[in-house]
């Protein structure tokens, strides 16, 4: 299990280990709900992840969240023992609303365990205490995961996750190249409207904004790695498709907190 407290908003892409299935839930109801793959995970929801598909966690402010992970074998065995049927990790992320008593119990146990780790780690280190807590957490987690999920919603999530995986594959394959919208749509095999809906859900921005941010970061990397004696800001900006140099400079300063000329004057980064 893990507990996290973050002060700043962020977008985080997570690649699962392939060996454990994870559930995630909000621990601080006073903060805005987090979005996982564009789906709001409010106080009464949990998100369950598969073993292989990457996922995106997005927050608009500071956030508090908790996790529990188990191996597929332990999850199946616990399901058989507690509810009479095996539970298996989903192929994709699932958001579900467990019964309120089960979720409340899970949150209480999780917080109590976190508090114990902070205030009395020597007690938590005792084998029987650790086992008792683990058994209680697993039992409550199984009751939470016994909630059903409609096939229609499952199919929508599957399609959008496939689009996002393809998007990331294209971006990774062309990591040093400039990408534009028509080219990206053709490579992903999705219309602009489909890509827009997926990016808005997963990233909180349109694909055009995403490509623009990517080009800005490529330009920043080039500026930080360039030789001041042989390179100009204009050369690098235009190399990444920025032809309105005044706007580029203003946008660069707003995004990175310094003008592009300052980045170029720094000693080159070592690759």
PDB file of C-alpha atoms in Angstrom:
ATOM      1  CA  UNK A   1       0.000   0.000   0.000  1.00  0.00           C
ATOM      2  CA  UNK A   2       1.016   3.593  -0.470  1.00  0.00           C
ATOM      3  CA  UNK A   3      -0.191   7.034   0.618  1.00  0.00           C
ATOM      4  CA  UNK A   4       0.625  10.219  -1.276  1.00  0.00           C
ATOM      5  CA  UNK A   5       0.192  13.903  -0.484  1.00  0.00           C
ATOM      6  CA  UNK A   6       1.007  16.371  -3.270  1.00  0.00           C
ATOM      7  CA  UNK A   7       1.048  20.161  -3.097  1.00  0.00           C
ATOM      8  CA  UNK A   8       0.962  20.931  -6.824  1.00  0.00           C
ATOM      9  CA  UNK A   9      -1.209  19.929  -9.771  1.00  0.00           C
ATOM     10  CA  UNK A  10       0.287  17.667 -12.404  1.00  0.00           C
ATOM     11  CA  UNK A  11      -0.246  15.205 -15.235  1.00  0.00           C
ATOM     12  CA  UNK A  12       1.455  11.875 -14.635  1.00  0.00           C
ATOM     13  CA  UNK A  13       1.736   8.960 -17.043  1.00  0.00           C
ATOM     14  CA  UNK A  14       2.250   5.657 -15.237  1.00  0.00           C
ATOM     15  CA  UNK A  15       3.517   2.430 -16.794  1.00  0.00           C
ATOM     16  CA  UNK A  16       2.445  -0.604 -14.709  1.00  0.00           C
ATOM     17  CA  UNK A  17       5.002  -3.151 -13.590  1.00  0.00           C
ATOM     18  CA  UNK A  18       3.210  -6.019 -15.327  1.00  0.00           C
ATOM     19  CA  UNK A  19       3.243  -8.089 -12.153  1.00  0.00           C
ATOM     20  CA  UNK A  20       0.764  -6.368  -9.816  1.00  0.00           C
ATOM     21  CA  UNK A  21      -2.726  -4.940 -10.167  1.00  0.00           C
ATOM     22  CA  UNK A  22      -3.305  -1.578  -8.496  1.00  0.00           C
ATOM     23  CA  UNK A  23      -6.326   0.177  -7.057  1.00  0.00           C
ATOM     24  CA  UNK A  24      -6.280   3.927  -6.415  1.00  0.00           C
ATOM     25  CA  UNK A  25      -8.611   6.174  -4.429  1.00  0.00           C
ATOM     26  CA  UNK A  26      -8.819   9.699  -3.085  1.00  0.00           C
ATOM     27  CA  UNK A  27      -7.853  10.158   0.570  1.00  0.00           C
ATOM     28  CA  UNK A  28      -8.493  13.892   1.044  1.00  0.00           C
ATOM     29  CA  UNK A  29     -12.125  14.873   0.296  1.00  0.00           C
ATOM     30  CA  UNK A  30     -11.374  18.565   0.849  1.00  0.00           C
ATOM     31  CA  UNK A  31      -9.323  18.717  -2.369  1.00  0.00           C
ATOM     32  CA  UNK A  32     -10.568  18.609  -5.960  1.00  0.00           C
ATOM     33  CA  UNK A  33     -11.139  15.134  -7.343  1.00  0.00           C
ATOM     34  CA  UNK A  34      -8.344  13.589  -9.391  1.00  0.00           C
ATOM     35  CA  UNK A  35      -8.917  12.362 -12.936  1.00  0.00           C
ATOM     36  CA  UNK A  36      -7.644   8.978 -14.021  1.00  0.00           C
ATOM     37  CA  UNK A  37      -7.759   8.480 -17.792  1.00  0.00           C
ATOM     38  CA  UNK A  38     -10.120  11.456 -17.829  1.00  0.00           C
ATOM     39  CA  UNK A  39     -12.531   9.849 -15.338  1.00  0.00           C
ATOM     40  CA  UNK A  40     -13.123  11.681 -12.098  1.00  0.00           C
ATOM     41  CA  UNK A  41     -12.224   9.630  -9.043  1.00  0.00           C
ATOM     42  CA  UNK A  42     -14.222  11.315  -6.336  1.00  0.00           C
ATOM     43  CA  UNK A  43     -14.457  10.348  -2.694  1.00  0.00           C
ATOM     44  CA  UNK A  44     -16.971   7.555  -3.445  1.00  0.00           C
ATOM     45  CA  UNK A  45     -14.989   5.934  -6.271  1.00  0.00           C
ATOM     46  CA  UNK A  46     -11.959   3.740  -6.766  1.00  0.00           C
ATOM     47  CA  UNK A  47      -9.957   3.082  -9.933  1.00  0.00           C
ATOM     48  CA  UNK A  48      -8.566  -0.369 -10.685  1.00  0.00           C
ATOM     49  CA  UNK A  49      -5.749  -0.871 -13.187  1.00  0.00           C
ATOM     50  CA  UNK A  50      -4.593  -3.783 -15.298  1.00  0.00           C
ATOM     51  CA  UNK A  51      -1.121  -5.224 -15.517  1.00  0.00           C
ATOM     52  CA  UNK A  52       0.100  -3.722 -18.775  1.00  0.00           C
ATOM     53  CA  UNK A  53      -1.787  -0.668 -20.028  1.00  0.00           C
ATOM     54  CA  UNK A  54      -0.321   2.748 -19.142  1.00  0.00           C
ATOM     55  CA  UNK A  55      -2.639   5.250 -17.486  1.00  0.00           C
ATOM     56  CA  UNK A  56      -2.767   8.976 -16.779  1.00  0.00           C
ATOM     57  CA  UNK A  57      -3.380  10.678 -13.434  1.00  0.00           C
ATOM     58  CA  UNK A  58      -4.296  14.363 -13.590  1.00  0.00           C
ATOM     59  CA  UNK A  59      -4.979  16.843 -10.794  1.00  0.00           C
ATOM     60  CA  UNK A  60      -5.990  20.507 -10.919  1.00  0.00           C
ATOM     61  CA  UNK A  61      -4.576  21.288  -7.464  1.00  0.00           C
ATOM     62  CA  UNK A  62      -2.810  19.571  -4.593  1.00  0.00           C
ATOM     63  CA  UNK A  63      -4.185  16.110  -3.904  1.00  0.00           C
ATOM     64  CA  UNK A  64      -4.164  13.212  -1.488  1.00  0.00           C
ATOM     65  CA  UNK A  65      -4.466   9.647  -2.750  1.00  0.00           C
ATOM     66  CA  UNK A  66      -3.847   6.092  -1.699  1.00  0.00           C
ATOM     67  CA  UNK A  67      -3.063   2.802  -3.409  1.00  0.00           C
ATOM     68  CA  UNK A  68      -3.109  -0.930  -2.795  1.00  0.00           C
ATOM     69  CA  UNK A  69      -1.480  -3.431  -5.142  1.00  0.00           C
ATOM     70  CA  UNK A  70      -1.664  -7.219  -5.277  1.00  0.00           C
ATOM     71  CA  UNK A  71      -0.441  -9.953  -7.577  1.00  0.00           C
ATOM     72  CA  UNK A  72      -3.066 -11.534  -9.865  1.00  0.00           C
ATOM     73  CA  UNK A  73      -2.654 -14.844  -8.029  1.00  0.00           C
ATOM     74  CA  UNK A  74      -3.336 -13.304  -4.628  1.00  0.00           C
ATOM     75  CA  UNK A  75      -6.287 -11.351  -6.007  1.00  0.00           C
ATOM     76  CA  UNK A  76      -7.845 -14.499  -7.482  1.00  0.00           C
ATOM     77  CA  UNK A  77      -7.274 -16.489  -4.296  1.00  0.00           C
ATOM     78  CA  UNK A  78      -8.748 -13.770  -2.083  1.00  0.00           C
ATOM     79  CA  UNK A  79     -11.805 -13.522  -4.323  1.00  0.00           C
ATOM     80  CA  UNK A  80     -12.408 -17.275  -4.171  1.00  0.00           C
ATOM     81  CA  UNK A  81     -12.060 -17.335  -0.395  1.00  0.00           C
ATOM     82  CA  UNK A  82     -14.131 -14.250   0.439  1.00  0.00           C
ATOM     83  CA  UNK A  83     -16.880 -13.945  -2.197  1.00  0.00           C
ATOM     84  CA  UNK A  84     -16.768 -17.368  -3.846  1.00  0.00           C
ATOM     85  CA  UNK A  85     -15.454 -16.244  -7.255  1.00  0.00           C
ATOM     86  CA  UNK A  86     -12.106 -15.240  -8.645  1.00  0.00           C
ATOM     87  CA  UNK A  87     -11.333 -11.590  -9.230  1.00  0.00           C
ATOM     88  CA  UNK A  88      -9.032 -10.776 -12.126  1.00  0.00           C
ATOM     89  CA  UNK A  89      -7.219  -7.553 -13.083  1.00  0.00           C
ATOM     90  CA  UNK A  90      -9.029  -5.658 -15.841  1.00  0.00           C
ATOM     91  CA  UNK A  91      -7.503  -5.303 -19.257  1.00  0.00           C
ATOM     92  CA  UNK A  92      -7.911  -1.531 -18.905  1.00  0.00           C
ATOM     93  CA  UNK A  93      -8.555   0.893 -16.086  1.00  0.00           C
ATOM     94  CA  UNK A  94     -11.979   0.550 -14.462  1.00  0.00           C
ATOM     95  CA  UNK A  95     -13.661   3.186 -12.306  1.00  0.00           C
ATOM     96  CA  UNK A  96     -16.265   1.836  -9.900  1.00  0.00           C
ATOM     97  CA  UNK A  97     -18.412   2.919  -6.982  1.00  0.00           C
ATOM     98  CA  UNK A  98     -18.124   0.304  -4.214  1.00  0.00           C
ATOM     99  CA  UNK A  99     -20.778  -0.063  -1.517  1.00  0.00           C
ATOM    100  CA  UNK A 100     -20.366   2.881   0.852  1.00  0.00           C
ATOM    101  CA  UNK A 101     -19.727   0.747   3.984  1.00  0.00           C
ATOM    102  CA  UNK A 102     -16.965  -1.210   2.206  1.00  0.00           C
ATOM    103  CA  UNK A 103     -15.263   1.896   0.851  1.00  0.00           C
ATOM    104  CA  UNK A 104     -15.512   3.681   4.203  1.00  0.00           C
ATOM    105  CA  UNK A 105     -13.915   0.710   5.914  1.00  0.00           C
ATOM    106  CA  UNK A 106     -11.131   0.624   3.309  1.00  0.00           C
ATOM    107  CA  UNK A 107     -10.377   4.319   3.784  1.00  0.00           C
ATOM    108  CA  UNK A 108     -10.345   3.971   7.582  1.00  0.00           C
ATOM    109  CA  UNK A 109      -7.998   0.971   7.504  1.00  0.00           C
ATOM    110  CA  UNK A 110      -5.708   2.632   4.990  1.00  0.00           C
ATOM    111  CA  UNK A 111      -5.428   5.837   7.015  1.00  0.00           C
ATOM    112  CA  UNK A 112      -4.919   3.947  10.275  1.00  0.00           C
ATOM    113  CA  UNK A 113      -2.101   1.946   8.697  1.00  0.00           C
ATOM    114  CA  UNK A 114      -0.476   5.106   7.354  1.00  0.00           C
ATOM    115  CA  UNK A 115      -0.721   6.755  10.763  1.00  0.00           C
ATOM    116  CA  UNK A 116       0.821   3.683  12.376  1.00  0.00           C
ATOM    117  CA  UNK A 117       3.727   3.746   9.930  1.00  0.00           C
ATOM    118  CA  UNK A 118       4.421   7.354  10.925  1.00  0.00           C
ATOM    119  CA  UNK A 119       3.933   7.164  14.682  1.00  0.00           C
ATOM    120  CA  UNK A 120       4.761   3.580  15.640  1.00  0.00           C
ATOM    121  CA  UNK A 121       6.688   1.800  12.864  1.00  0.00           C
ATOM    122  CA  UNK A 122       8.097  -0.670  15.370  1.00  0.00           C
ATOM    123  CA  UNK A 123       4.577  -1.968  16.029  1.00  0.00           C
ATOM    124  CA  UNK A 124       3.811  -2.201  12.319  1.00  0.00           C
ATOM    125  CA  UNK A 125       7.014  -4.191  11.835  1.00  0.00           C
ATOM    126  CA  UNK A 126       5.750  -6.996  14.093  1.00  0.00           C
ATOM    127  CA  UNK A 127       4.804  -9.940  11.805  1.00  0.00           C
ATOM    128  CA  UNK A 128       1.404 -10.640  13.357  1.00  0.00           C
ATOM    129  CA  UNK A 129       0.395  -6.965  13.305  1.00  0.00           C
ATOM    130  CA  UNK A 130       1.420  -6.668   9.666  1.00  0.00           C
ATOM    131  CA  UNK A 131      -0.462  -9.843   8.793  1.00  0.00           C
ATOM    132  CA  UNK A 132      -3.626  -8.732  10.594  1.00  0.00           C
ATOM    133  CA  UNK A 133      -3.599  -5.380   8.805  1.00  0.00           C
ATOM    134  CA  UNK A 134      -2.892  -6.988   5.443  1.00  0.00           C
ATOM    135  CA  UNK A 135      -5.715  -9.500   5.833  1.00  0.00           C
ATOM    136  CA  UNK A 136      -8.154  -6.747   6.829  1.00  0.00           C
ATOM    137  CA  UNK A 137      -7.138  -4.556   3.880  1.00  0.00           C
ATOM    138  CA  UNK A 138      -7.384  -7.399   1.363  1.00  0.00           C
ATOM    139  CA  UNK A 139     -10.769  -8.511   2.661  1.00  0.00           C
ATOM    140  CA  UNK A 140     -12.190  -4.989   2.449  1.00  0.00           C
ATOM    141  CA  UNK A 141     -10.638  -4.443  -0.963  1.00  0.00           C
ATOM    142  CA  UNK A 142     -12.327  -7.582  -2.291  1.00  0.00           C
ATOM    143  CA  UNK A 143     -15.736  -6.339  -1.129  1.00  0.00           C
ATOM    144  CA  UNK A 144     -15.047  -3.037  -2.898  1.00  0.00           C
ATOM    145  CA  UNK A 145     -14.012  -4.756  -6.130  1.00  0.00           C
ATOM    146  CA  UNK A 146     -17.066  -7.003  -6.215  1.00  0.00           C
ATOM    147  CA  UNK A 147     -19.016  -4.074  -7.759  1.00  0.00           C
ATOM    148  CA  UNK A 148     -20.051  -4.607 -11.382  1.00  0.00           C
ATOM    149  CA  UNK A 149     -19.196  -2.484 -14.404  1.00  0.00           C
ATOM    150  CA  UNK A 150     -21.285  -2.178 -17.574  1.00  0.00           C
ATOM    151  CA  UNK A 151     -19.954  -3.609 -20.825  1.00  0.00           C
ATOM    152  CA  UNK A 152     -20.847  -0.458 -22.783  1.00  0.00           C
ATOM    153  CA  UNK A 153     -18.699   1.766 -20.590  1.00  0.00           C
ATOM    154  CA  UNK A 154     -15.963  -0.860 -20.740  1.00  0.00           C
ATOM    155  CA  UNK A 155     -15.939  -0.719 -24.540  1.00  0.00           C
ATOM    156  CA  UNK A 156     -15.667   3.099 -24.604  1.00  0.00           C
ATOM    157  CA  UNK A 157     -12.717   3.007 -22.221  1.00  0.00           C
ATOM    158  CA  UNK A 158     -11.073   0.255 -24.279  1.00  0.00           C
ATOM    159  CA  UNK A 159     -11.295   2.256 -27.505  1.00  0.00           C
ATOM    160  CA  UNK A 160      -9.949   5.450 -25.964  1.00  0.00           C
ATOM    161  CA  UNK A 161      -7.127   3.643 -24.197  1.00  0.00           C
ATOM    162  CA  UNK A 162      -6.145   2.073 -27.529  1.00  0.00           C
ATOM    163  CA  UNK A 163      -6.078   5.509 -29.194  1.00  0.00           C
ATOM    164  CA  UNK A 164      -3.900   6.937 -26.417  1.00  0.00           C
ATOM    165  CA  UNK A 165      -1.501   4.008 -26.542  1.00  0.00           C
ATOM    166  CA  UNK A 166      -1.114   4.481 -30.283  1.00  0.00           C
ATOM    167  CA  UNK A 167      -0.594   8.219 -29.778  1.00  0.00           C
ATOM    168  CA  UNK A 168       2.221   7.584 -27.305  1.00  0.00           C
ATOM    169  CA  UNK A 169       3.812   5.034 -29.649  1.00  0.00           C
ATOM    170  CA  UNK A 170       3.874   7.575 -32.486  1.00  0.00           C
ATOM    171  CA  UNK A 171       5.241  10.332 -30.241  1.00  0.00           C
ATOM    172  CA  UNK A 172       7.954   8.016 -28.909  1.00  0.00           C
ATOM    173  CA  UNK A 173       8.926   6.798 -32.379  1.00  0.00           C
ATOM    174  CA  UNK A 174       9.315  10.401 -33.567  1.00  0.00           C
ATOM    175  CA  UNK A 175      10.743  11.784 -30.350  1.00  0.00           C
ATOM    176  CA  UNK A 176      13.064  14.255 -32.047  1.00  0.00           C
ATOM    177  CA  UNK A 177      10.777  15.280 -34.891  1.00  0.00           C
ATOM    178  CA  UNK A 178       8.050  17.886 -35.230  1.00  0.00           C
ATOM    179  CA  UNK A 179       4.541  16.422 -35.548  1.00  0.00           C
ATOM    180  CA  UNK A 180       1.479  18.148 -36.983  1.00  0.00           C
ATOM    181  CA  UNK A 181      -2.196  17.363 -36.613  1.00  0.00           C
ATOM    182  CA  UNK A 182      -3.079  15.793 -39.975  1.00  0.00           C
ATOM    183  CA  UNK A 183       0.047  13.638 -39.832  1.00  0.00           C
ATOM    184  CA  UNK A 184      -0.730  12.562 -36.280  1.00  0.00           C
ATOM    185  CA  UNK A 185      -4.356  11.650 -37.014  1.00  0.00           C
ATOM    186  CA  UNK A 186      -3.280   9.543 -39.982  1.00  0.00           C
ATOM    187  CA  UNK A 187      -0.571   7.783 -37.975  1.00  0.00           C
ATOM    188  CA  UNK A 188      -2.864   7.067 -35.025  1.00  0.00           C
ATOM    189  CA  UNK A 189      -5.740   6.010 -37.262  1.00  0.00           C
ATOM    190  CA  UNK A 190      -8.283   8.273 -35.576  1.00  0.00           C
ATOM    191  CA  UNK A 191     -10.173  11.395 -36.580  1.00  0.00           C
ATOM    192  CA  UNK A 192      -9.317  14.731 -35.032  1.00  0.00           C
ATOM    193  CA  UNK A 193     -12.559  14.654 -33.027  1.00  0.00           C
ATOM    194  CA  UNK A 194     -11.772  11.233 -31.552  1.00  0.00           C
ATOM    195  CA  UNK A 195      -8.211  12.290 -30.774  1.00  0.00           C
ATOM    196  CA  UNK A 196      -9.469  15.532 -29.248  1.00  0.00           C
ATOM    197  CA  UNK A 197     -11.924  13.712 -26.950  1.00  0.00           C
ATOM    198  CA  UNK A 198      -9.218  11.283 -25.819  1.00  0.00           C
ATOM    199  CA  UNK A 199      -6.625  13.994 -25.162  1.00  0.00           C
ATOM    200  CA  UNK A 200      -9.103  16.179 -23.293  1.00  0.00           C
ATOM    201  CA  UNK A 201     -10.005  13.240 -21.043  1.00  0.00           C
ATOM    202  CA  UNK A 202      -6.524  11.858 -20.476  1.00  0.00           C
ATOM    203  CA  UNK A 203      -4.348  14.996 -20.647  1.00  0.00           C
ATOM    204  CA  UNK A 204      -6.715  17.878 -19.955  1.00  0.00           C
ATOM    205  CA  UNK A 205      -5.737  19.581 -23.207  1.00  0.00           C
ATOM    206  CA  UNK A 206      -6.506  19.350 -26.911  1.00  0.00           C
ATOM    207  CA  UNK A 207      -4.173  17.420 -29.231  1.00  0.00           C
ATOM    208  CA  UNK A 208      -3.169  20.729 -30.842  1.00  0.00           C
ATOM    209  CA  UNK A 209      -2.124  22.064 -27.451  1.00  0.00           C
ATOM    210  CA  UNK A 210      -0.324  18.789 -26.723  1.00  0.00           C
ATOM    211  CA  UNK A 211       1.645  19.002 -29.975  1.00  0.00           C
ATOM    212  CA  UNK A 212       2.428  22.663 -29.313  1.00  0.00           C
ATOM    213  CA  UNK A 213       3.678  21.837 -25.812  1.00  0.00           C
ATOM    214  CA  UNK A 214       5.754  19.041 -27.255  1.00  0.00           C
ATOM    215  CA  UNK A 215       7.336  21.353 -29.848  1.00  0.00           C
ATOM    216  CA  UNK A 216       8.092  23.906 -27.146  1.00  0.00           C
ATOM    217  CA  UNK A 217       9.834  21.253 -25.073  1.00  0.00           C
ATOM    218  CA  UNK A 218      11.791  20.030 -28.083  1.00  0.00           C
ATOM    219  CA  UNK A 219      12.896  23.617 -28.724  1.00  0.00           C
ATOM    220  CA  UNK A 220      13.892  23.990 -25.064  1.00  0.00           C
ATOM    221  CA  UNK A 221      15.944  20.810 -25.189  1.00  0.00           C
ATOM    222  CA  UNK A 222      17.667  22.028 -28.347  1.00  0.00           C
ATOM    223  CA  UNK A 223      18.408  25.429 -26.786  1.00  0.00           C
ATOM    224  CA  UNK A 224      19.832  23.822 -23.653  1.00  0.00           C
ATOM    225  CA  UNK A 225      22.071  21.527 -25.732  1.00  0.00           C
ATOM    226  CA  UNK A 226      23.207  24.017 -28.392  1.00  0.00           C
ATOM    227  CA  UNK A 227      26.565  25.741 -28.786  1.00  0.00           C
ATOM    228  CA  UNK A 228      26.073  29.493 -28.282  1.00  0.00           C
ATOM    229  CA  UNK A 229      28.862  30.327 -30.732  1.00  0.00           C
ATOM    230  CA  UNK A 230      27.281  28.461 -33.644  1.00  0.00           C
ATOM    231  CA  UNK A 231      23.505  28.594 -32.982  1.00  0.00           C
ATOM    232  CA  UNK A 232      20.832  31.268 -32.679  1.00  0.00           C
ATOM    233  CA  UNK A 233      17.405  31.280 -31.090  1.00  0.00           C
ATOM    234  CA  UNK A 234      15.896  31.990 -34.511  1.00  0.00           C
ATOM    235  CA  UNK A 235      17.484  28.892 -36.017  1.00  0.00           C
ATOM    236  CA  UNK A 236      16.156  26.631 -33.300  1.00  0.00           C
ATOM    237  CA  UNK A 237      12.700  28.222 -33.155  1.00  0.00           C
ATOM    238  CA  UNK A 238      12.182  27.917 -36.897  1.00  0.00           C
ATOM    239  CA  UNK A 239      13.539  24.365 -36.884  1.00  0.00           C
ATOM    240  CA  UNK A 240      10.556  23.397 -34.731  1.00  0.00           C
ATOM    241  CA  UNK A 241       7.996  25.324 -36.750  1.00  0.00           C
ATOM    242  CA  UNK A 242       7.817  28.613 -34.813  1.00  0.00           C
ATOM    243  CA  UNK A 243       7.930  31.459 -37.316  1.00  0.00           C
ATOM    244  CA  UNK A 244       6.398  34.286 -35.232  1.00  0.00           C
ATOM    245  CA  UNK A 245       9.507  34.836 -33.175  1.00  0.00           C
ATOM    246  CA  UNK A 246       8.035  37.496 -30.882  1.00  0.00           C
ATOM    247  CA  UNK A 247       5.168  35.205 -29.916  1.00  0.00           C
ATOM    248  CA  UNK A 248       7.578  32.302 -29.498  1.00  0.00           C
ATOM    249  CA  UNK A 249       9.697  34.305 -27.073  1.00  0.00           C
ATOM    250  CA  UNK A 250       6.689  35.428 -25.013  1.00  0.00           C
ATOM    251  CA  UNK A 251       5.216  31.918 -24.919  1.00  0.00           C
ATOM    252  CA  UNK A 252       8.593  30.400 -24.027  1.00  0.00           C
ATOM    253  CA  UNK A 253       9.068  32.776 -21.102  1.00  0.00           C
ATOM    254  CA  UNK A 254       5.528  32.115 -19.865  1.00  0.00           C
ATOM    255  CA  UNK A 255       6.000  28.345 -20.038  1.00  0.00           C
ATOM    256  CA  UNK A 256       9.558  27.988 -18.715  1.00  0.00           C
ATOM    257  CA  UNK A 257      10.102  31.140 -16.670  1.00  0.00           C
ATOM    258  CA  UNK A 258      12.965  32.527 -18.751  1.00  0.00           C
ATOM    259  CA  UNK A 259      13.497  33.889 -22.290  1.00  0.00           C
ATOM    260  CA  UNK A 260      14.856  31.467 -24.888  1.00  0.00           C
ATOM    261  CA  UNK A 261      18.082  33.477 -25.106  1.00  0.00           C
ATOM    262  CA  UNK A 262      18.792  32.700 -21.441  1.00  0.00           C
ATOM    263  CA  UNK A 263      18.469  28.978 -22.086  1.00  0.00           C
ATOM    264  CA  UNK A 264      20.854  29.249 -25.026  1.00  0.00           C
ATOM    265  CA  UNK A 265      23.471  31.104 -22.938  1.00  0.00           C
ATOM    266  CA  UNK A 266      23.674  28.315 -20.376  1.00  0.00           C
ATOM    267  CA  UNK A 267      26.446  25.718 -20.655  1.00  0.00           C
ATOM    268  CA  UNK A 268      25.271  22.903 -22.959  1.00  0.00           C
ATOM    269  CA  UNK A 269      23.649  19.946 -21.241  1.00  0.00           C
ATOM    270  CA  UNK A 270      25.584  16.695 -21.393  1.00  0.00           C
ATOM    271  CA  UNK A 271      23.465  14.115 -23.302  1.00  0.00           C
TER     272      UNK A 271
END
